[in-house]
Amino acid sequence: DTGVSQNPRHKITKRGQNVTFRCDPISEHNRLYWYRQTLGQGPEFLTYFQNEAQLEKSRLLSDRFSAERPKGSFSTLEIQRTEQGDSAMYLCASSLGANSGNTIYFGEGSWLTVV
Amino acid sequence: GDSVTQMEGPVTLSEEAFLTINCTYTATGYPSLFWYVQYPGEGLQLLLKATKADDKGSNKGFEATYRKETTSFHLEKGSVQVSDSAVYFCALIETGANNLFFGTGTRLTVIP
């Protein structure tokens, strides 16, 4: 068990460019989550997958953001036409099962800096 | 709506001091409660959790008790170490819900 893996860990991009982050969850976990964390704040929920189905999206997920989990394993989060306000750490997490008391395990995050 | 309120930091303590980080919550149902820790440059690690009233979560010398009557989940440790320096986040998830609500975090610095 290698935990939740995210890459790249750091990305610096120019405003207006597209970026994509990848997340590999813990292998048997059917639930996958994306969160965003800005400096000095707690993580904020973006979206959630159960297997390959995207079941919930936050209002924070504007139409420039798209997330996929095509085979119910790894997931990608793409941000199109990046803006400086997108600068944040993007955290992926995974969990097993439907019980809300189940532990949600987080990756180390992908830092995005938009210049 | 659901929310989590943590005591503001930063908190600076000497090694072996007693730690309390307050956390209170607002929820419409019966949430599960969590403390996560974030070390510099890293993601979040689960520290402890409690899934029902009066449960006590504990790990690595840290403890927190789910108090429904005061809607609180305060984090405590009897004797902190320099290695405990990190940001601590209180969080909740409602029964049947799919997303964690986090507090804003409390930065702890322990000095030798």
PDB file of N, CA and C in Angstrom, chain A residues 13-86:
ATOM      1  N   THR A  13       2.711  27.826 -13.841  1.00  0.00           N
ATOM      2  CA  THR A  13       2.197  28.020 -15.188  1.00  0.00           C
ATOM      3  C   THR A  13       1.841  29.480 -15.413  1.00  0.00           C
ATOM      4  N   LYS A  14       1.812  29.876 -16.659  1.00  0.00           N
ATOM      5  CA  LYS A  14       1.426  31.242 -16.974  1.00  0.00           C
ATOM      6  C   LYS A  14      -0.097  31.331 -17.051  1.00  0.00           C
ATOM      7  N   ARG A  15      -0.583  32.474 -16.679  1.00  0.00           N
ATOM      8  CA  ARG A  15      -2.019  32.716 -16.748  1.00  0.00           C
ATOM      9  C   ARG A  15      -2.533  32.424 -18.155  1.00  0.00           C
ATOM     10  N   GLY A  16      -3.654  31.722 -18.220  1.00  0.00           N
ATOM     11  CA  GLY A  16      -4.244  31.386 -19.500  1.00  0.00           C
ATOM     12  C   GLY A  16      -3.898  29.999 -20.008  1.00  0.00           C
ATOM     13  N   GLN A  17      -2.873  29.384 -19.438  1.00  0.00           N
ATOM     14  CA  GLN A  17      -2.491  28.025 -19.843  1.00  0.00           C
ATOM     15  C   GLN A  17      -3.381  27.001 -19.143  1.00  0.00           C
ATOM     16  N   ASN A  18      -3.391  25.803 -19.710  1.00  0.00           N
ATOM     17  CA  ASN A  18      -4.119  24.686 -19.097  1.00  0.00           C
ATOM     18  C   ASN A  18      -3.155  23.831 -18.284  1.00  0.00           C
ATOM     19  N   VAL A  19      -3.637  23.281 -17.202  1.00  0.00           N
ATOM     20  CA  VAL A  19      -2.827  22.358 -16.409  1.00  0.00           C
ATOM     21  C   VAL A  19      -3.658  21.131 -16.068  1.00  0.00           C
ATOM     22  N   THR A  20      -2.961  20.031 -15.879  1.00  0.00           N
ATOM     23  CA  THR A  20      -3.633  18.787 -15.500  1.00  0.00           C
ATOM     24  C   THR A  20      -2.867  18.134 -14.365  1.00  0.00           C
ATOM     25  N   PHE A  21      -3.605  17.697 -13.358  1.00  0.00           N
ATOM     26  CA  PHE A  21      -3.039  16.959 -12.236  1.00  0.00           C
ATOM     27  C   PHE A  21      -3.582  15.532 -12.253  1.00  0.00           C
ATOM     28  N   ARG A  22      -2.735  14.617 -11.803  1.00  0.00           N
ATOM     29  CA  ARG A  22      -3.144  13.211 -11.754  1.00  0.00           C
ATOM     30  C   ARG A  22      -3.125  12.727 -10.322  1.00  0.00           C
ATOM     31  N   CYS A  23      -4.070  11.844 -10.026  1.00  0.00           N
ATOM     32  CA  CYS A  23      -4.154  11.235  -8.701  1.00  0.00           C
ATOM     33  C   CYS A  23      -4.327   9.724  -8.846  1.00  0.00           C
ATOM     34  N   ASP A  24      -3.502   8.983  -8.143  1.00  0.00           N
ATOM     35  CA  ASP A  24      -3.659   7.526  -8.043  1.00  0.00           C
ATOM     36  C   ASP A  24      -4.072   7.204  -6.612  1.00  0.00           C
ATOM     37  N   PRO A  25      -5.297   6.742  -6.426  1.00  0.00           N
ATOM     38  CA  PRO A  25      -5.772   6.474  -5.061  1.00  0.00           C
ATOM     39  C   PRO A  25      -5.189   5.171  -4.526  1.00  0.00           C
ATOM     40  N   ILE A  26      -5.470   4.891  -3.283  1.00  0.00           N
ATOM     41  CA  ILE A  26      -5.137   3.596  -2.698  1.00  0.00           C
ATOM     42  C   ILE A  26      -5.908   2.541  -3.486  1.00  0.00           C
ATOM     43  N   SER A  27      -5.259   1.438  -3.807  1.00  0.00           N
ATOM     44  CA  SER A  27      -5.710   0.563  -4.884  1.00  0.00           C
ATOM     45  C   SER A  27      -7.133   0.044  -4.718  1.00  0.00           C
ATOM     46  N   GLU A  28      -7.578  -0.336  -3.572  1.00  0.00           N
ATOM     47  CA  GLU A  28      -8.904  -0.924  -3.454  1.00  0.00           C
ATOM     48  C   GLU A  28      -9.988   0.115  -3.133  1.00  0.00           C
ATOM     49  N   HIS A  29      -9.616   1.372  -3.059  1.00  0.00           N
ATOM     50  CA  HIS A  29     -10.584   2.400  -2.674  1.00  0.00           C
ATOM     51  C   HIS A  29     -11.490   2.767  -3.846  1.00  0.00           C
ATOM     52  N   ASN A  30     -12.800   2.728  -3.620  1.00  0.00           N
ATOM     53  CA  ASN A  30     -13.737   3.036  -4.684  1.00  0.00           C
ATOM     54  C   ASN A  30     -14.131   4.519  -4.710  1.00  0.00           C
ATOM     55  N   ARG A  31     -13.823   5.254  -3.627  1.00  0.00           N
ATOM     56  CA  ARG A  31     -14.219   6.648  -3.588  1.00  0.00           C
ATOM     57  C   ARG A  31     -12.983   7.529  -3.737  1.00  0.00           C
ATOM     58  N   LEU A  32     -13.125   8.575  -4.530  1.00  0.00           N
ATOM     59  CA  LEU A  32     -12.012   9.485  -4.779  1.00  0.00           C
ATOM     60  C   LEU A  32     -12.531  10.907  -4.708  1.00  0.00           C
ATOM     61  N   TYR A  33     -11.745  11.781  -4.079  1.00  0.00           N
ATOM     62  CA  TYR A  33     -12.161  13.160  -3.818  1.00  0.00           C
ATOM     63  C   TYR A  33     -11.067  14.116  -4.281  1.00  0.00           C
ATOM     64  N   TRP A  34     -11.482  15.302  -4.694  1.00  0.00           N
ATOM     65  CA  TRP A  34     -10.562  16.404  -4.920  1.00  0.00           C
ATOM     66  C   TRP A  34     -10.946  17.554  -3.988  1.00  0.00           C
ATOM     67  N   TYR A  35      -9.916  18.142  -3.369  1.00  0.00           N
ATOM     68  CA  TYR A  35     -10.069  19.307  -2.512  1.00  0.00           C
ATOM     69  C   TYR A  35      -9.073  20.370  -2.966  1.00  0.00           C
ATOM     70  N   ARG A  36      -9.365  21.604  -2.596  1.00  0.00           N
ATOM     71  CA  ARG A  36      -8.439  22.704  -2.859  1.00  0.00           C
ATOM     72  C   ARG A  36      -8.126  23.380  -1.530  1.00  0.00           C
ATOM     73  N   GLN A  37      -6.844  23.713  -1.354  1.00  0.00           N
ATOM     74  CA  GLN A  37      -6.425  24.375  -0.124  1.00  0.00           C
ATOM     75  C   GLN A  37      -5.590  25.599  -0.467  1.00  0.00           C
ATOM     76  N   THR A  38      -6.019  26.762   0.011  1.00  0.00           N
ATOM     77  CA  THR A  38      -5.231  27.978  -0.152  1.00  0.00           C
ATOM     78  C   THR A  38      -4.503  28.278   1.161  1.00  0.00           C
ATOM     79  N   LEU A  39      -3.499  29.144   1.073  1.00  0.00           N
ATOM     80  CA  LEU A  39      -2.640  29.402   2.229  1.00  0.00           C
ATOM     81  C   LEU A  39      -3.457  29.890   3.421  1.00  0.00           C
ATOM     82  N   GLY A  40      -3.226  29.269   4.547  1.00  0.00           N
ATOM     83  CA  GLY A  40      -3.879  29.695   5.778  1.00  0.00           C
ATOM     84  C   GLY A  40      -5.310  29.227   5.937  1.00  0.00           C
ATOM     85  N   GLN A  41      -5.769  28.391   5.017  1.00  0.00           N
ATOM     86  CA  GLN A  41      -7.145  27.913   5.072  1.00  0.00           C
ATOM     87  C   GLN A  41      -7.180  26.394   5.136  1.00  0.00           C
ATOM     88  N   GLY A  42      -8.327  25.879   5.544  1.00  0.00           N
ATOM     89  CA  GLY A  42      -8.527  24.446   5.479  1.00  0.00           C
ATOM     90  C   GLY A  42      -8.917  24.020   4.073  1.00  0.00           C
ATOM     91  N   PRO A  43      -8.768  22.750   3.776  1.00  0.00           N
ATOM     92  CA  PRO A  43      -9.163  22.256   2.457  1.00  0.00           C
ATOM     93  C   PRO A  43     -10.660  22.457   2.210  1.00  0.00           C
ATOM     94  N   GLU A  44     -10.993  22.715   0.944  1.00  0.00           N
ATOM     95  CA  GLU A  44     -12.388  22.876   0.540  1.00  0.00           C
ATOM     96  C   GLU A  44     -12.723  21.821  -0.506  1.00  0.00           C
ATOM     97  N   PHE A  45     -13.855  21.205  -0.355  1.00  0.00           N
ATOM     98  CA  PHE A  45     -14.293  20.126  -1.229  1.00  0.00           C
ATOM     99  C   PHE A  45     -14.566  20.651  -2.639  1.00  0.00           C
ATOM    100  N   LEU A  46     -14.073  19.912  -3.641  1.00  0.00           N
ATOM    101  CA  LEU A  46     -14.344  20.247  -5.034  1.00  0.00           C
ATOM    102  C   LEU A  46     -15.295  19.239  -5.672  1.00  0.00           C
ATOM    103  N   THR A  47     -14.922  17.951  -5.608  1.00  0.00           N
ATOM    104  CA  THR A  47     -15.724  16.955  -6.288  1.00  0.00           C
ATOM    105  C   THR A  47     -15.427  15.568  -5.737  1.00  0.00           C
ATOM    106  N   TYR A  48     -16.299  14.616  -6.083  1.00  0.00           N
ATOM    107  CA  TYR A  48     -16.208  13.277  -5.534  1.00  0.00           C
ATOM    108  C   TYR A  48     -16.659  12.260  -6.577  1.00  0.00           C
ATOM    109  N   PHE A  49     -15.918  11.153  -6.639  1.00  0.00           N
ATOM    110  CA  PHE A  49     -16.261  10.041  -7.531  1.00  0.00           C
ATOM    111  C   PHE A  49     -16.527   8.791  -6.691  1.00  0.00           C
ATOM    112  N   GLN A  50     -17.506   8.036  -7.140  1.00  0.00           N
ATOM    113  CA  GLN A  50     -17.626   6.669  -6.665  1.00  0.00           C
ATOM    114  C   GLN A  50     -17.420   5.793  -7.893  1.00  0.00           C
ATOM    115  N   ASN A  51     -16.334   5.011  -7.825  1.00  0.00           N
ATOM    116  CA  ASN A  51     -15.858   4.297  -9.016  1.00  0.00           C
ATOM    117  C   ASN A  51     -15.644   5.324 -10.138  1.00  0.00           C
ATOM    118  N   GLU A  52     -16.231   5.124 -11.310  1.00  0.00           N
ATOM    119  CA  GLU A  52     -15.976   6.075 -12.393  1.00  0.00           C
ATOM    120  C   GLU A  52     -16.999   7.202 -12.458  1.00  0.00           C
ATOM    121  N   ALA A  53     -18.021   7.141 -11.622  1.00  0.00           N
ATOM    122  CA  ALA A  53     -19.098   8.132 -11.669  1.00  0.00           C
ATOM    123  C   ALA A  53     -18.793   9.341 -10.787  1.00  0.00           C
ATOM    124  N   GLN A  54     -18.881  10.518 -11.399  1.00  0.00           N
ATOM    125  CA  GLN A  54     -18.720  11.758 -10.643  1.00  0.00           C
ATOM    126  C   GLN A  54     -20.071  12.104 -10.034  1.00  0.00           C
ATOM    127  N   LEU A  55     -20.213  11.943  -8.741  1.00  0.00           N
ATOM    128  CA  LEU A  55     -21.518  12.029  -8.092  1.00  0.00           C
ATOM    129  C   LEU A  55     -21.819  13.375  -7.452  1.00  0.00           C
ATOM    130  N   GLU A  56     -20.794  14.164  -7.216  1.00  0.00           N
ATOM    131  CA  GLU A  56     -21.046  15.432  -6.551  1.00  0.00           C
ATOM    132  C   GLU A  56     -19.994  16.437  -6.966  1.00  0.00           C
ATOM    133  N   LYS A  57     -20.424  17.667  -7.201  1.00  0.00           N
ATOM    134  CA  LYS A  57     -19.500  18.752  -7.540  1.00  0.00           C
ATOM    135  C   LYS A  57     -19.844  19.978  -6.711  1.00  0.00           C
ATOM    136  N   SER A  58     -18.832  20.619  -6.179  1.00  0.00           N
ATOM    137  CA  SER A  58     -19.017  21.836  -5.404  1.00  0.00           C
ATOM    138  C   SER A  58     -19.250  23.025  -6.336  1.00  0.00           C
ATOM    139  N   ARG A  59     -19.859  24.073  -5.776  1.00  0.00           N
ATOM    140  CA  ARG A  59     -19.996  25.308  -6.550  1.00  0.00           C
ATOM    141  C   ARG A  59     -18.640  25.934  -6.838  1.00  0.00           C
ATOM    142  N   LEU A  60     -17.607  25.514  -6.080  1.00  0.00           N
ATOM    143  CA  LEU A  60     -16.257  26.021  -6.329  1.00  0.00           C
ATOM    144  C   LEU A  60     -15.710  25.530  -7.661  1.00  0.00           C
ATOM    145  N   LEU A  61     -16.278  24.443  -8.167  1.00  0.00           N
ATOM    146  CA  LEU A  61     -15.771  23.840  -9.396  1.00  0.00           C
ATOM    147  C   LEU A  61     -16.388  24.564 -10.583  1.00  0.00           C
ATOM    148  N   SER A  62     -15.690  25.634 -11.029  1.00  0.00           N
ATOM    149  CA  SER A  62     -16.232  26.407 -12.139  1.00  0.00           C
ATOM    150  C   SER A  62     -16.135  25.598 -13.423  1.00  0.00           C
ATOM    151  N   ASP A  63     -16.690  26.160 -14.506  1.00  0.00           N
ATOM    152  CA  ASP A  63     -16.692  25.425 -15.775  1.00  0.00           C
ATOM    153  C   ASP A  63     -15.304  25.323 -16.390  1.00  0.00           C
ATOM    154  N   ARG A  64     -14.311  26.001 -15.813  1.00  0.00           N
ATOM    155  CA  ARG A  64     -12.940  25.831 -16.298  1.00  0.00           C
ATOM    156  C   ARG A  64     -12.278  24.581 -15.709  1.00  0.00           C
ATOM    157  N   PHE A  65     -12.913  24.005 -14.738  1.00  0.00           N
ATOM    158  CA  PHE A  65     -12.379  22.815 -14.063  1.00  0.00           C
ATOM    159  C   PHE A  65     -13.121  21.582 -14.564  1.00  0.00           C
ATOM    160  N   SER A  66     -12.370  20.532 -14.843  1.00  0.00           N
ATOM    161  CA  SER A  66     -13.019  19.266 -15.156  1.00  0.00           C
ATOM    162  C   SER A  66     -12.224  18.136 -14.535  1.00  0.00           C
ATOM    163  N   ALA A  67     -12.941  17.192 -13.968  1.00  0.00           N
ATOM    164  CA  ALA A  67     -12.318  16.031 -13.355  1.00  0.00           C
ATOM    165  C   ALA A  67     -12.881  14.774 -13.982  1.00  0.00           C
ATOM    166  N   GLU A  68     -11.994  13.796 -14.131  1.00  0.00           N
ATOM    167  CA  GLU A  68     -12.417  12.521 -14.701  1.00  0.00           C
ATOM    168  C   GLU A  68     -11.804  11.375 -13.915  1.00  0.00           C
ATOM    169  N   ARG A  69     -12.462  10.251 -13.987  1.00  0.00           N
ATOM    170  CA  ARG A  69     -11.937   9.018 -13.423  1.00  0.00           C
ATOM    171  C   ARG A  69     -12.392   7.889 -14.350  1.00  0.00           C
ATOM    172  N   PRO A  70     -11.754   7.800 -15.505  1.00  0.00           N
ATOM    173  CA  PRO A  70     -12.314   7.007 -16.616  1.00  0.00           C
ATOM    174  C   PRO A  70     -12.480   5.521 -16.340  1.00  0.00           C
ATOM    175  N   LYS A  71     -11.621   4.921 -15.598  1.00  0.00           N
ATOM    176  CA  LYS A  71     -11.739   3.474 -15.371  1.00  0.00           C
ATOM    177  C   LYS A  71     -11.964   3.165 -13.900  1.00  0.00           C
ATOM    178  N   GLY A  72     -12.349   4.164 -13.168  1.00  0.00           N
ATOM    179  CA  GLY A  72     -12.583   3.947 -11.745  1.00  0.00           C
ATOM    180  C   GLY A  72     -11.319   3.740 -10.945  1.00  0.00           C
ATOM    181  N   SER A  73     -10.176   4.093 -11.547  1.00  0.00           N
ATOM    182  CA  SER A  73      -8.920   3.953 -10.786  1.00  0.00           C
ATOM    183  C   SER A  73      -8.318   5.339 -10.598  1.00  0.00           C
ATOM    184  N   PHE A  74      -7.350   5.729 -11.459  1.00  0.00           N
ATOM    185  CA  PHE A  74      -6.752   7.044 -11.300  1.00  0.00           C
ATOM    186  C   PHE A  74      -7.728   8.130 -11.734  1.00  0.00           C
ATOM    187  N   SER A  75      -7.431   9.366 -11.349  1.00  0.00           N
ATOM    188  CA  SER A  75      -8.272  10.503 -11.717  1.00  0.00           C
ATOM    189  C   SER A  75      -7.380  11.639 -12.201  1.00  0.00           C
ATOM    190  N   THR A  76      -7.949  12.486 -13.045  1.00  0.00           N
ATOM    191  CA  THR A  76      -7.267  13.698 -13.473  1.00  0.00           C
ATOM    192  C   THR A  76      -8.152  14.902 -13.167  1.00  0.00           C
ATOM    193  N   LEU A  77      -7.497  15.999 -12.835  1.00  0.00           N
ATOM    194  CA  LEU A  77      -8.166  17.274 -12.632  1.00  0.00           C
ATOM    195  C   LEU A  77      -7.514  18.271 -13.583  1.00  0.00           C
ATOM    196  N   GLU A  78      -8.295  18.796 -14.512  1.00  0.00           N
ATOM    197  CA  GLU A  78      -7.773  19.743 -15.482  1.00  0.00           C
ATOM    198  C   GLU A  78      -8.345  21.123 -15.186  1.00  0.00           C
ATOM    199  N   ILE A  79      -7.488  22.112 -15.257  1.00  0.00           N
ATOM    200  CA  ILE A  79      -7.916  23.501 -15.130  1.00  0.00           C
ATOM    201  C   ILE A  79      -7.571  24.188 -16.445  1.00  0.00           C
ATOM    202  N   GLN A  80      -8.577  24.715 -17.103  1.00  0.00           N
ATOM    203  CA  GLN A  80      -8.366  25.400 -18.368  1.00  0.00           C
ATOM    204  C   GLN A  80      -8.280  26.903 -18.133  1.00  0.00           C
ATOM    205  N   ARG A  81      -7.497  27.563 -18.976  1.00  0.00           N
ATOM    206  CA  ARG A  81      -7.393  29.038 -18.942  1.00  0.00           C
ATOM    207  C   ARG A  81      -7.153  29.513 -17.504  1.00  0.00           C
ATOM    208  N   THR A  82      -6.054  29.024 -16.936  1.00  0.00           N
ATOM    209  CA  THR A  82      -5.783  29.298 -15.524  1.00  0.00           C
ATOM    210  C   THR A  82      -5.761  30.787 -15.219  1.00  0.00           C
ATOM    211  N   GLU A  83      -6.188  31.092 -13.999  1.00  0.00           N
ATOM    212  CA  GLU A  83      -6.190  32.454 -13.478  1.00  0.00           C
ATOM    213  C   GLU A  83      -5.345  32.478 -12.209  1.00  0.00           C
ATOM    214  N   GLN A  84      -4.904  33.662 -11.814  1.00  0.00           N
ATOM    215  CA  GLN A  84      -4.060  33.753 -10.631  1.00  0.00           C
ATOM    216  C   GLN A  84      -4.794  33.247  -9.392  1.00  0.00           C
ATOM    217  N   GLY A  85      -6.082  33.396  -9.356  1.00  0.00           N
ATOM    218  CA  GLY A  85      -6.874  32.912  -8.234  1.00  0.00           C
ATOM    219  C   GLY A  85      -6.929  31.399  -8.129  1.00  0.00           C
ATOM    220  N   ASP A  86      -6.454  30.710  -9.146  1.00  0.00           N
ATOM    221  CA  ASP A  86      -6.405  29.253  -9.088  1.00  0.00           C
ATOM    222  C   ASP A  86      -5.190  28.757  -8.320  1.00  0.00           C
TER     223      ASP A  86
END
